[in-house]
Amino acid sequence: MLANAVRRVADVLVASFVLIFASPLLLAVALSVRIRLGSPVLFRQQRLGLAGAPFELLKFRTMRHATAEQSGPEFDAHRLTALGRFLRRTSLDELASMWNLLRGDITLVGPRPLPTHYWHRFRRHEYERFLVPPGITGLAQVNGRNTVDWDARLQLDTDYVRTRSLRGDLRIIRATIPMVITGSGVERTAGVTMHALPEDRP
């Protein structure tokens, strides 16, 4: 489809621009993470992509390494550092994902890619999200971001898939810019970006 070709060209252009012209910023973030948090600098996690195929998502690390006593997601707020909170609030941790964008793992606009272990936690209609590539931003991100509960968030992702258009993508991108600038909707509660999707949903 022409629309998908246009999206892919936009993805490559944006990723190439950021990786080339914002390379000093990427280097500064990488050095800050290395000095404050140590290695590795990058956070890597298997996420669900188009048609549910797994891929490795890259982000800059924002949390300390988990200890044996703090290995669960309920300890994320304790492991998140001041630097990590700043990187998340400004979305600078997402800059490493430009590699995923360039490779075609993700696109600019689409449902956010979720961890692979969430696969069996979706309801039937929510699997429609895998009909399109996951995105850096999406309808859920411009309607509350991480402050939206899971049911509403996943419904917004389904709504996006059902109404997907280039014009709609442009509206989402325009709405994303002020949210990134202000850091709106990043933290659901103090230090926590989003609680895990429950295994047993009513």
CSV table of N, CA, C and O in Angstrom, one decimal, residues 39 50 56 66 78 86 88 100 102-103 162 165 194:
chain,number,residue,atom,x,y,z
A,39,SER,N,27.5,0.0,33.4
A,39,SER,CA,27.1,-0.7,32.1
A,39,SER,C,26.2,-1.9,32.5
A,39,SER,O,26.1,-2.4,33.6
A,50,LEU,N,5.0,-6.6,14.8
A,50,LEU,CA,4.0,-6.9,13.8
A,50,LEU,C,3.7,-8.4,13.8
A,50,LEU,O,4.6,-9.2,13.7
A,56,GLU,N,14.0,-7.2,19.6
A,56,GLU,CA,14.7,-6.6,20.7
A,56,GLU,C,14.6,-5.1,20.7
A,56,GLU,O,15.2,-4.4,19.8
A,66,ALA,N,18.7,-4.8,39.3
A,66,ALA,CA,17.9,-5.4,40.4
A,66,ALA,C,18.7,-6.3,41.3
A,66,ALA,O,19.6,-7.0,40.8
A,78,HIS,N,11.9,2.2,43.3
A,78,HIS,CA,13.1,2.2,44.1
A,78,HIS,C,14.3,2.2,43.3
A,78,HIS,O,15.3,2.8,43.7
A,86,PHE,N,14.6,11.8,34.8
A,86,PHE,CA,14.8,12.9,33.9
A,86,PHE,C,14.7,12.3,32.5
A,86,PHE,O,14.1,12.9,31.6
A,88,ARG,N,13.3,9.7,31.3
A,88,ARG,CA,11.9,9.3,31.0
A,88,ARG,C,11.0,10.5,30.8
A,88,ARG,O,10.2,10.5,29.8
A,100,ASN,N,15.8,0.8,16.2
A,100,ASN,CA,14.6,0.0,15.9
A,100,ASN,C,13.8,0.6,14.8
A,100,ASN,O,13.3,-0.1,13.9
A,102,LEU,N,14.9,2.6,12.4
A,102,LEU,CA,15.6,2.5,11.2
A,102,LEU,C,15.6,1.1,10.6
A,102,LEU,O,15.5,0.9,9.4
A,103,ARG,N,15.6,0.1,11.5
A,103,ARG,CA,15.6,-1.3,11.1
A,103,ARG,C,14.2,-1.8,10.6
A,103,ARG,O,14.1,-2.8,10.0
A,162,ARG,N,-8.3,0.2,13.8
A,162,ARG,CA,-9.5,0.2,13.1
A,162,ARG,C,-9.7,1.5,12.2
A,162,ARG,O,-10.5,1.5,11.3
A,165,SER,N,-5.0,5.9,9.5
A,165,SER,CA,-4.8,6.7,8.3
A,165,SER,C,-3.6,7.6,8.4
A,165,SER,O,-3.2,7.9,9.5
A,194,MET,N,4.3,2.8,34.5
A,194,MET,CA,3.1,2.0,34.2
A,194,MET,C,3.1,0.7,34.9
A,194,MET,O,4.1,0.0,34.9
